[in-house]
PDB file of C-alpha atoms in Angstrom:
ATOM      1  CA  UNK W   1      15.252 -16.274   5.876  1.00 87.00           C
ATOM      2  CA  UNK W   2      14.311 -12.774   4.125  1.00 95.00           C
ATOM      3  CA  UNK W   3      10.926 -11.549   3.808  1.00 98.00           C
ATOM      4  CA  UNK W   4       9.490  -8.581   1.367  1.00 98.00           C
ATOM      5  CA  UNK W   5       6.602  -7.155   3.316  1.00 98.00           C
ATOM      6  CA  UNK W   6       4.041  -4.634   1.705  1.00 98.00           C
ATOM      7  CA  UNK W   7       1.514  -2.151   2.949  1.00 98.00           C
ATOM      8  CA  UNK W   8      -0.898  -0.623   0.733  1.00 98.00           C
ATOM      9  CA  UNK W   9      -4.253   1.119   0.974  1.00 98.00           C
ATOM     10  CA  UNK W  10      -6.331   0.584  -2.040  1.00 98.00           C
ATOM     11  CA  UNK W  11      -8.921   3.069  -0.883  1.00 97.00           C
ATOM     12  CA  UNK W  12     -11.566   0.685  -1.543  1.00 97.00           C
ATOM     13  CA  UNK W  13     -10.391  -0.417  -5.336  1.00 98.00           C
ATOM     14  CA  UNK W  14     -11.265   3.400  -6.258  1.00 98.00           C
ATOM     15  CA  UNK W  15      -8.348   5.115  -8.289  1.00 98.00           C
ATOM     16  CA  UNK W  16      -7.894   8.783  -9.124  1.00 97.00           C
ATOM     17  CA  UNK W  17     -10.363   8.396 -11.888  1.00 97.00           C
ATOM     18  CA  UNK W  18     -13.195   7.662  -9.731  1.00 97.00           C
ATOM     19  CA  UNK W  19     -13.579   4.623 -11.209  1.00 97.00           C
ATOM     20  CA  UNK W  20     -13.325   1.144  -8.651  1.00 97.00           C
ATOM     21  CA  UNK W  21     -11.227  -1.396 -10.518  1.00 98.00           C
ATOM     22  CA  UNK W  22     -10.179  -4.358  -8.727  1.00 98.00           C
ATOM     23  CA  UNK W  23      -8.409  -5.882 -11.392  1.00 97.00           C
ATOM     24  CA  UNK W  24      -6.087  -2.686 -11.269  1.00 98.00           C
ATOM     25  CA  UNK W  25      -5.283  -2.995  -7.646  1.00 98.00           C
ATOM     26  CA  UNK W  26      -4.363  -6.958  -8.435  1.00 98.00           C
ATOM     27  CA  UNK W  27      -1.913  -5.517 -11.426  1.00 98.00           C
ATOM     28  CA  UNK W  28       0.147  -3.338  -8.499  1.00 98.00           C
ATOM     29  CA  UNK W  29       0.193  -6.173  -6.057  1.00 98.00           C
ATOM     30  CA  UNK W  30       1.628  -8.375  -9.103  1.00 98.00           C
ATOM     31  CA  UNK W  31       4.438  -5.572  -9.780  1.00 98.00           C
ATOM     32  CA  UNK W  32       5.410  -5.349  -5.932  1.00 98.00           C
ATOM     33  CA  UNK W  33       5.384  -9.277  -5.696  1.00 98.00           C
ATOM     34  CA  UNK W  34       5.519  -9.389  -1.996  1.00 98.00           C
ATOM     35  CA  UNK W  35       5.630 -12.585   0.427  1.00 98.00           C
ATOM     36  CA  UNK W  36       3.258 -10.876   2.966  1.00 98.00           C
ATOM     37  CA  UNK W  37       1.203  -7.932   2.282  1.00 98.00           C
ATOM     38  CA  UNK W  38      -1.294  -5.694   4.388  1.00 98.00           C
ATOM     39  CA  UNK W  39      -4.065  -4.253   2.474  1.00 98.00           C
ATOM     40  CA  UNK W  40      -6.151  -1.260   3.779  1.00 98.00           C
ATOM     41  CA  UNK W  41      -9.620   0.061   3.226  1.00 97.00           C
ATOM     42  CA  UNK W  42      -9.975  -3.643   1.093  1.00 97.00           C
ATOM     43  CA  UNK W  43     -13.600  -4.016   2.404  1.00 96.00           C
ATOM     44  CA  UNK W  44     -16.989  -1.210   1.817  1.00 90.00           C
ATOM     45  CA  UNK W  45     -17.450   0.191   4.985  1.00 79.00           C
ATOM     46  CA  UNK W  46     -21.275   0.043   4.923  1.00 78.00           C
ATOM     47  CA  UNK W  47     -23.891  -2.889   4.409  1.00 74.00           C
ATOM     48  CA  UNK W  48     -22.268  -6.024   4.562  1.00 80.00           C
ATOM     49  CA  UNK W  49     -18.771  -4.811   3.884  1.00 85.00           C
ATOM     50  CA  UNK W  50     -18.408  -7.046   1.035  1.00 94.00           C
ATOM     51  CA  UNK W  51     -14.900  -7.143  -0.374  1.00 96.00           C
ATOM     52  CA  UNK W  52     -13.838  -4.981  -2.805  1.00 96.00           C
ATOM     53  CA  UNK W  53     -11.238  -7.571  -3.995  1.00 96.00           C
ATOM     54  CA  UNK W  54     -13.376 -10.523  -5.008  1.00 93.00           C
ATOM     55  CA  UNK W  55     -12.095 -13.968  -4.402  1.00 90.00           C
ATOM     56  CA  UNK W  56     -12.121 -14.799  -7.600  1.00 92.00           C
ATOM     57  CA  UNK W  57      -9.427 -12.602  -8.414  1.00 94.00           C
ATOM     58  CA  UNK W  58      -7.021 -13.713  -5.330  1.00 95.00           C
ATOM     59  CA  UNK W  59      -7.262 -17.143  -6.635  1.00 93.00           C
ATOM     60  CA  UNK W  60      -5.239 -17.024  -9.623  1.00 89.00           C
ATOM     61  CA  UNK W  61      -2.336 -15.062  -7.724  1.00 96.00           C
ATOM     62  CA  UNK W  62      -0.115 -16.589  -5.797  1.00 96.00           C
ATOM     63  CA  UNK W  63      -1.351 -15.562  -2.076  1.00 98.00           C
ATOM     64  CA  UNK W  64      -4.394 -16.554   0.015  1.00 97.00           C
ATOM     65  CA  UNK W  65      -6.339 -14.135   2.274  1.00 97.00           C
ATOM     66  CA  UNK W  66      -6.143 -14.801   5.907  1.00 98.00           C
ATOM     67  CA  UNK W  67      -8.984 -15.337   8.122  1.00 97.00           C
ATOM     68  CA  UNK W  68      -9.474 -12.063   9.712  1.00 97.00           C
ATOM     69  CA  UNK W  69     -13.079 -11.146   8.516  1.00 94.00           C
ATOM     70  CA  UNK W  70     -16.014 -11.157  10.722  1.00 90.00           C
ATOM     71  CA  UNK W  71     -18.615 -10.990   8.276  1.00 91.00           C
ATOM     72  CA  UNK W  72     -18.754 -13.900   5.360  1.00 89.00           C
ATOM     73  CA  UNK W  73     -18.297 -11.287   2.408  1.00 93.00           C
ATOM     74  CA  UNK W  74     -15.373  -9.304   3.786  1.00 95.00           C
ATOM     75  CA  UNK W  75     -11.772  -9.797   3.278  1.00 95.00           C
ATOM     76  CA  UNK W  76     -10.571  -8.363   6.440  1.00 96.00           C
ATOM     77  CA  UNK W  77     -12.278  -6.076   9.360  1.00 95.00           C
ATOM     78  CA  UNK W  78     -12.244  -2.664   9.482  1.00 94.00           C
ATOM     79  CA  UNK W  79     -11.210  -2.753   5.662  1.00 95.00           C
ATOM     80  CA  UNK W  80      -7.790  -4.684   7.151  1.00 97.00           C
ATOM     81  CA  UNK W  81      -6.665  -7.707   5.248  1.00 98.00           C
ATOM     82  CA  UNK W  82      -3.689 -10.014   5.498  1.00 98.00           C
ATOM     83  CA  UNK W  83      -2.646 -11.916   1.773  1.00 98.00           C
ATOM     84  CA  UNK W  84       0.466 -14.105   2.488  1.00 98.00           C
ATOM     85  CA  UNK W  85       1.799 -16.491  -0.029  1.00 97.00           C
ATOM     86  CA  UNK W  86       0.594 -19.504  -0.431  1.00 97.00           C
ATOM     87  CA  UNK W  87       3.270 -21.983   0.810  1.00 96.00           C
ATOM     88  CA  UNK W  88       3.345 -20.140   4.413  1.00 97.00           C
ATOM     89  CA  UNK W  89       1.072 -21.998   6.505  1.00 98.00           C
ATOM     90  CA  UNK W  90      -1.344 -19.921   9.014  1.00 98.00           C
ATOM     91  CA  UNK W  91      -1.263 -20.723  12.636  1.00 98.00           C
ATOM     92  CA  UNK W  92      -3.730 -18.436  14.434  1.00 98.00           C
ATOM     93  CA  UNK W  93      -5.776 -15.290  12.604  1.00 98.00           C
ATOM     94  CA  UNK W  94      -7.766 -12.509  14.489  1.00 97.00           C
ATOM     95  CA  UNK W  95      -9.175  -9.895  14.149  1.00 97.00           C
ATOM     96  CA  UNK W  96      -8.635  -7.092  16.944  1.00 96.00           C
ATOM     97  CA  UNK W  97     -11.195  -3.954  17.971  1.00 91.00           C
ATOM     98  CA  UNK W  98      -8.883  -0.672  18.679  1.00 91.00           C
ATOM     99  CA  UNK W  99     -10.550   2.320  20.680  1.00 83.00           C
ATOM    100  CA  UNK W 100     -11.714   4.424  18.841  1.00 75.00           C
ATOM    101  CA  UNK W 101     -14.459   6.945  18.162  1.00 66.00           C
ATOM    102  CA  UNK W 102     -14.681   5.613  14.238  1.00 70.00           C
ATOM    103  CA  UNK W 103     -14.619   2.645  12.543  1.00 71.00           C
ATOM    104  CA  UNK W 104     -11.013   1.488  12.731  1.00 82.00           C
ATOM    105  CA  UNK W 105      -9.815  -2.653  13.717  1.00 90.00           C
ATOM    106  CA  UNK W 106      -6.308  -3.994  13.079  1.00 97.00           C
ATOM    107  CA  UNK W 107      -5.579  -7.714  12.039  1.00 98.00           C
ATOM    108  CA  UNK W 108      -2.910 -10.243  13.549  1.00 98.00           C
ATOM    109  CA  UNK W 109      -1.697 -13.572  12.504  1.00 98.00           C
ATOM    110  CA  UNK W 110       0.799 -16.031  13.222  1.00 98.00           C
ATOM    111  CA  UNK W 111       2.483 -17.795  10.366  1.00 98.00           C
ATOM    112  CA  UNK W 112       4.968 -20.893  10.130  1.00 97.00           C
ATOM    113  CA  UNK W 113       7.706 -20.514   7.763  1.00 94.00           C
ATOM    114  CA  UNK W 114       9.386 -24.060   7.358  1.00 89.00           C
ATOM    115  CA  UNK W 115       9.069 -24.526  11.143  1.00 92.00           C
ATOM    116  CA  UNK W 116      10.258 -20.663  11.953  1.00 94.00           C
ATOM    117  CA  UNK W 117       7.390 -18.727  13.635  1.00 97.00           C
ATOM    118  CA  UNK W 118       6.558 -15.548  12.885  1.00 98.00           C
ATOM    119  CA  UNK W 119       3.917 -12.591  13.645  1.00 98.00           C
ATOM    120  CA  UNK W 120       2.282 -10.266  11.029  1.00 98.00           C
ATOM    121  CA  UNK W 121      -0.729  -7.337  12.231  1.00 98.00           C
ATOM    122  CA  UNK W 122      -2.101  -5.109   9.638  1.00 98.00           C
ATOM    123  CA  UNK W 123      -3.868  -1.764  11.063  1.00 97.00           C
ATOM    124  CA  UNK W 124      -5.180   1.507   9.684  1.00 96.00           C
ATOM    125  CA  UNK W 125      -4.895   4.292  12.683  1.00 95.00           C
ATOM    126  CA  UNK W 126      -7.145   7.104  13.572  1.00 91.00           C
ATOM    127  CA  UNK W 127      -7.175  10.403  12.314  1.00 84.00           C
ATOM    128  CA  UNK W 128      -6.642  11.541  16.046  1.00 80.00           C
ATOM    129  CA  UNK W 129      -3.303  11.392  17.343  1.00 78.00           C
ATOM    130  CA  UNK W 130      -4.480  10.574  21.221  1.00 81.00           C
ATOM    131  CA  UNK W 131      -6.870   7.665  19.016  1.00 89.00           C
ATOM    132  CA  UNK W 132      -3.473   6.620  17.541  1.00 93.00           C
ATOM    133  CA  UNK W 133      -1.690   6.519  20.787  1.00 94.00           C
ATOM    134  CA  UNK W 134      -4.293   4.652  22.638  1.00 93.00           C
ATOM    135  CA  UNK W 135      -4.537   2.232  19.237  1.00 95.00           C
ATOM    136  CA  UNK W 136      -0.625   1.371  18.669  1.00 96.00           C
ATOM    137  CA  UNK W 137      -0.989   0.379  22.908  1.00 96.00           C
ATOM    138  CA  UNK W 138      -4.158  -2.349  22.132  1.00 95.00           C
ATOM    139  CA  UNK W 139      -1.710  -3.256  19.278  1.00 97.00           C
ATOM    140  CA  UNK W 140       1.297  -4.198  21.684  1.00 97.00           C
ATOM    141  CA  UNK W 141      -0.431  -4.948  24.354  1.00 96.00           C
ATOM    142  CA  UNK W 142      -2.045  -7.845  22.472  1.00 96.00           C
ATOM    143  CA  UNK W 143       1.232  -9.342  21.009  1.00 96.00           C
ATOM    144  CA  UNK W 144       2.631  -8.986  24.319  1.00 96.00           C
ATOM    145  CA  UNK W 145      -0.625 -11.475  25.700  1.00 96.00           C
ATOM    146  CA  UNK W 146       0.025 -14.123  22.857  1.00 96.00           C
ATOM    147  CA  UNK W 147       3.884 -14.191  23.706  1.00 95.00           C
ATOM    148  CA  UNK W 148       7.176 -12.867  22.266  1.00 95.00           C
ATOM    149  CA  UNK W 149       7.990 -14.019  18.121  1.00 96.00           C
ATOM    150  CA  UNK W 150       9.571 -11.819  15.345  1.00 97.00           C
ATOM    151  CA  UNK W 151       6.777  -9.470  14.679  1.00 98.00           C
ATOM    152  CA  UNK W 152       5.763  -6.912  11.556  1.00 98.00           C
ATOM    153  CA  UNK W 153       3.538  -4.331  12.152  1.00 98.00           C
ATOM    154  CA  UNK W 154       2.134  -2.845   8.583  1.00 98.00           C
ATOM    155  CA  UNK W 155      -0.077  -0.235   7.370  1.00 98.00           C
ATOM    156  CA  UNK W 156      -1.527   3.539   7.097  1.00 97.00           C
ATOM    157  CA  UNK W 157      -0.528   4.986  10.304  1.00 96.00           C
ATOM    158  CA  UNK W 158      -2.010   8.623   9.638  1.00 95.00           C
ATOM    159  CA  UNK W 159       1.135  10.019  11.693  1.00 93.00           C
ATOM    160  CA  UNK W 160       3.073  12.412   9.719  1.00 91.00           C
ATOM    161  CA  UNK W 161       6.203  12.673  11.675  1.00 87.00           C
ATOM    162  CA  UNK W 162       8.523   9.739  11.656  1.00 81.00           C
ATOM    163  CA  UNK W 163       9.480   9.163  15.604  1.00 84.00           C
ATOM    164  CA  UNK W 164       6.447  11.783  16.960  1.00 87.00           C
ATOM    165  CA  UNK W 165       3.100  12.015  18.315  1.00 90.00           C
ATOM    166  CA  UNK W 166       2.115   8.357  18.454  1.00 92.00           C
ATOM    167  CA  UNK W 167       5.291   6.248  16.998  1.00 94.00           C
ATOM    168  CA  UNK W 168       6.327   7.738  20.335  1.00 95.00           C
ATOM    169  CA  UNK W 169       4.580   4.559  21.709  1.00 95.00           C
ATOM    170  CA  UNK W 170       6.687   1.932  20.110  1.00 96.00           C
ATOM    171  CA  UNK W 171      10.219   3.537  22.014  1.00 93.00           C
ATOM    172  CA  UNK W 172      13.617   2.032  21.105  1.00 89.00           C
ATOM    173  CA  UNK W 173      12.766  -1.827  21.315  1.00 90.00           C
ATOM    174  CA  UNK W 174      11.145  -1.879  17.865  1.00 96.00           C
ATOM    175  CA  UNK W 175      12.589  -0.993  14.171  1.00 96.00           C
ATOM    176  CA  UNK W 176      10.234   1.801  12.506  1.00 96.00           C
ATOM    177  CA  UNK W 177      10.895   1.715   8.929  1.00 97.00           C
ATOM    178  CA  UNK W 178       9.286   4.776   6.647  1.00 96.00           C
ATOM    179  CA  UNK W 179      10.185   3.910   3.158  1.00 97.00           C
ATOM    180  CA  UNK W 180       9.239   7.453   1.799  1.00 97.00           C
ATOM    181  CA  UNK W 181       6.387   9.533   0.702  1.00 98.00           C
ATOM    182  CA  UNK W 182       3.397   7.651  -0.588  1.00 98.00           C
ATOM    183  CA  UNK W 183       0.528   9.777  -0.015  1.00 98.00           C
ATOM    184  CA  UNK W 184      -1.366  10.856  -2.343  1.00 98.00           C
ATOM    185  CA  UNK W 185      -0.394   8.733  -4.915  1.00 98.00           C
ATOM    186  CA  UNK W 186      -0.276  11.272  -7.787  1.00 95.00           C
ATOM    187  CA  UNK W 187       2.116  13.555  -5.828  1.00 96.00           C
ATOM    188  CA  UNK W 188       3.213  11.847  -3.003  1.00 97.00           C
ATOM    189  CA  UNK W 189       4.230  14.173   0.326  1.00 97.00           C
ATOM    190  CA  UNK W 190       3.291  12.139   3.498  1.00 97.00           C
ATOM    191  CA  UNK W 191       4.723   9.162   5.229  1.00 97.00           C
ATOM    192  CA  UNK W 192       1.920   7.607   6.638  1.00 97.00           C
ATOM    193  CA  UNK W 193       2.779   3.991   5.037  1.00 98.00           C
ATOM    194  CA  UNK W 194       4.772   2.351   7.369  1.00 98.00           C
ATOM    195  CA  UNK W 195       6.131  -0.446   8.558  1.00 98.00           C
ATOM    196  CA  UNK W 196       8.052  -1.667  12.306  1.00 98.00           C
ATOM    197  CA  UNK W 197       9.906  -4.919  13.197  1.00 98.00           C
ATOM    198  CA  UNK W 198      10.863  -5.841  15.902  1.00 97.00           C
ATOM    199  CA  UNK W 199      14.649  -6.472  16.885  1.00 96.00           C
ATOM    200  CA  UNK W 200      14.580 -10.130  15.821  1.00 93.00           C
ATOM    201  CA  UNK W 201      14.590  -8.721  12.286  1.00 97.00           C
ATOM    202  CA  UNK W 202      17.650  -7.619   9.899  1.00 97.00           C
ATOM    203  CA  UNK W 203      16.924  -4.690   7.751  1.00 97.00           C
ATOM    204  CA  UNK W 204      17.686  -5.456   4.140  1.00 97.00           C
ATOM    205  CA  UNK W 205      15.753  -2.397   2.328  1.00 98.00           C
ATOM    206  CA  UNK W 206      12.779  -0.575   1.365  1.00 98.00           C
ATOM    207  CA  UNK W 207      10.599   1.395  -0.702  1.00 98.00           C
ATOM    208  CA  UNK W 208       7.829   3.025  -2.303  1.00 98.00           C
ATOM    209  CA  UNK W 209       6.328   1.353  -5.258  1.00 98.00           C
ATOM    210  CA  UNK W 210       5.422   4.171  -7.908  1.00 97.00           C
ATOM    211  CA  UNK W 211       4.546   2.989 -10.892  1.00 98.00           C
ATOM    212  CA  UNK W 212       2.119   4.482 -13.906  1.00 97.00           C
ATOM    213  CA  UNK W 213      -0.168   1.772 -12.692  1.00 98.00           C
ATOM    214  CA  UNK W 214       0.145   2.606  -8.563  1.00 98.00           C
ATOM    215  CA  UNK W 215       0.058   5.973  -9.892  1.00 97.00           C
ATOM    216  CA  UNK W 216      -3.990   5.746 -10.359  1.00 98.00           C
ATOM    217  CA  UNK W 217      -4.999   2.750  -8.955  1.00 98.00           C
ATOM    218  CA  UNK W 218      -5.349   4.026  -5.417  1.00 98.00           C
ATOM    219  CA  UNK W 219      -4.863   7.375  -3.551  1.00 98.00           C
ATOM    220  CA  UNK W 220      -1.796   5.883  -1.688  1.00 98.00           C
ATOM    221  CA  UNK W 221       0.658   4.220  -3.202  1.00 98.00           C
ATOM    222  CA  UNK W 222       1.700   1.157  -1.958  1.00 98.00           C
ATOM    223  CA  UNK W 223       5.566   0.489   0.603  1.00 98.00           C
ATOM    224  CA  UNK W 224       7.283  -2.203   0.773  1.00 98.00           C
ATOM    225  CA  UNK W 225      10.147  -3.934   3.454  1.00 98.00           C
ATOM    226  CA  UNK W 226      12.633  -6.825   2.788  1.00 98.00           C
ATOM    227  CA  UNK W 227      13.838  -7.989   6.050  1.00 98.00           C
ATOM    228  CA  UNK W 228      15.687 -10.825   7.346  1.00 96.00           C
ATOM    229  CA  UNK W 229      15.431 -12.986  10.298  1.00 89.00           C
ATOM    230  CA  UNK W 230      18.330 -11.961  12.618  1.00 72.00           C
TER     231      UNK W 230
END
């Protein structure tokens, strides 16, 4: 069974042009076409946290959010949603509280792929690299409590080296995959897009979707993973 998985940060549906425009961010996610896809900073982070995605939109695509949000007009929590495609049913959804000293939650669900299980978390790290360390440990330490499955981890990781500072944490048992430089989106220099497997998955490839249409929709642009159950 192969999988594309995508991380993205939409930086609230605000492009390069100041303008928000969530019909734009719906265009990229139609050009990466993924099965599973992490979205960051999807939510307003004050008031109500209403989504910056409305529903509206979602439902003439071919996902479905997951039930991660807290609050009735969010998507996700902490800005971190899970869209999966519609034919993959949805076992168990959570949302999970990281330490931290700012606003920052990551999201985990269990799926059921014609009777294969599966387990997909969506987080955006600290600016802090001790933050980070102590976040990617909550992270593991709670898919350790709900059991061992083929697991993704997606999203903004705010670590610039590939296999320092915090990715330290993960060690050799899990797959850290860095398709390339996707921040900021109009010249992209940073890794912090990322996205880890664990061993039960088979590497396929990866990449960074640039497009003239990623190019302004967001300040990130958005990665992407196909991987196959080993």
């Amino acid at each position: 069974m192969e999988l594309t998985f995508a991380s993205y940060n939409i930086h609230k549906a605000v492009g390069l042009d100041g303008r928000r425009d969530p019909d734009r961010i719906m265009s990229v996610l139609r050009e990466v076409d993924a099965d599973i896809i992490a979205l960051q900073e999807a939510d307003r982070r004050f008031g109500a946290r209403a989504s910056v995605l409305p529903r509206a939109l979602l439902d003439d695509t071919r996902w479905r959010p997951l039930p991660v949000a807290k609050r009735p007009r969010s998507l996700g929590w902490h800005g971190n949603a899970l869209l999966v495609r519609r034919d993959i049913k949805c076992l168990h959804a959570e949302p999970l509280d990281l330490p931290t000293l700012e606003p920052r939650g990551a999201v985990l669900a269990e799926l059921d792929l014609r009777g294969e299980h599966i387990r997909v978390l969506g987080a955006h790290l600290d600016l802090s690299g001790l933050r980070r360390r102590d976040q990617i440990k909550a992270i593991l330490k709670q898919c350790t409590r709900r059991g061992k499955m083929p697991t993704v981890i997606m999203g903004d990781f705010n670590q610039w080296g590939r296999l320092t500072g915090a990715m330290q944490v993960f060690g050799m048992g899990w797959q850290q995959i860095t398709p390339g430089a996707s921040y900021p989106s109009a010249r992209p220099i940073a890794r912090f897009d990322r996205i880890i497997a664990t061993p039960d998955w088979s590497y396929e490839t990866s990449g960074v979707h640039h497009s003239a249409t990623s190019a302004a929709a967001s300040d990130h642009l958005p990665v992407w993973a196909s991987l196959r159950t080993a």
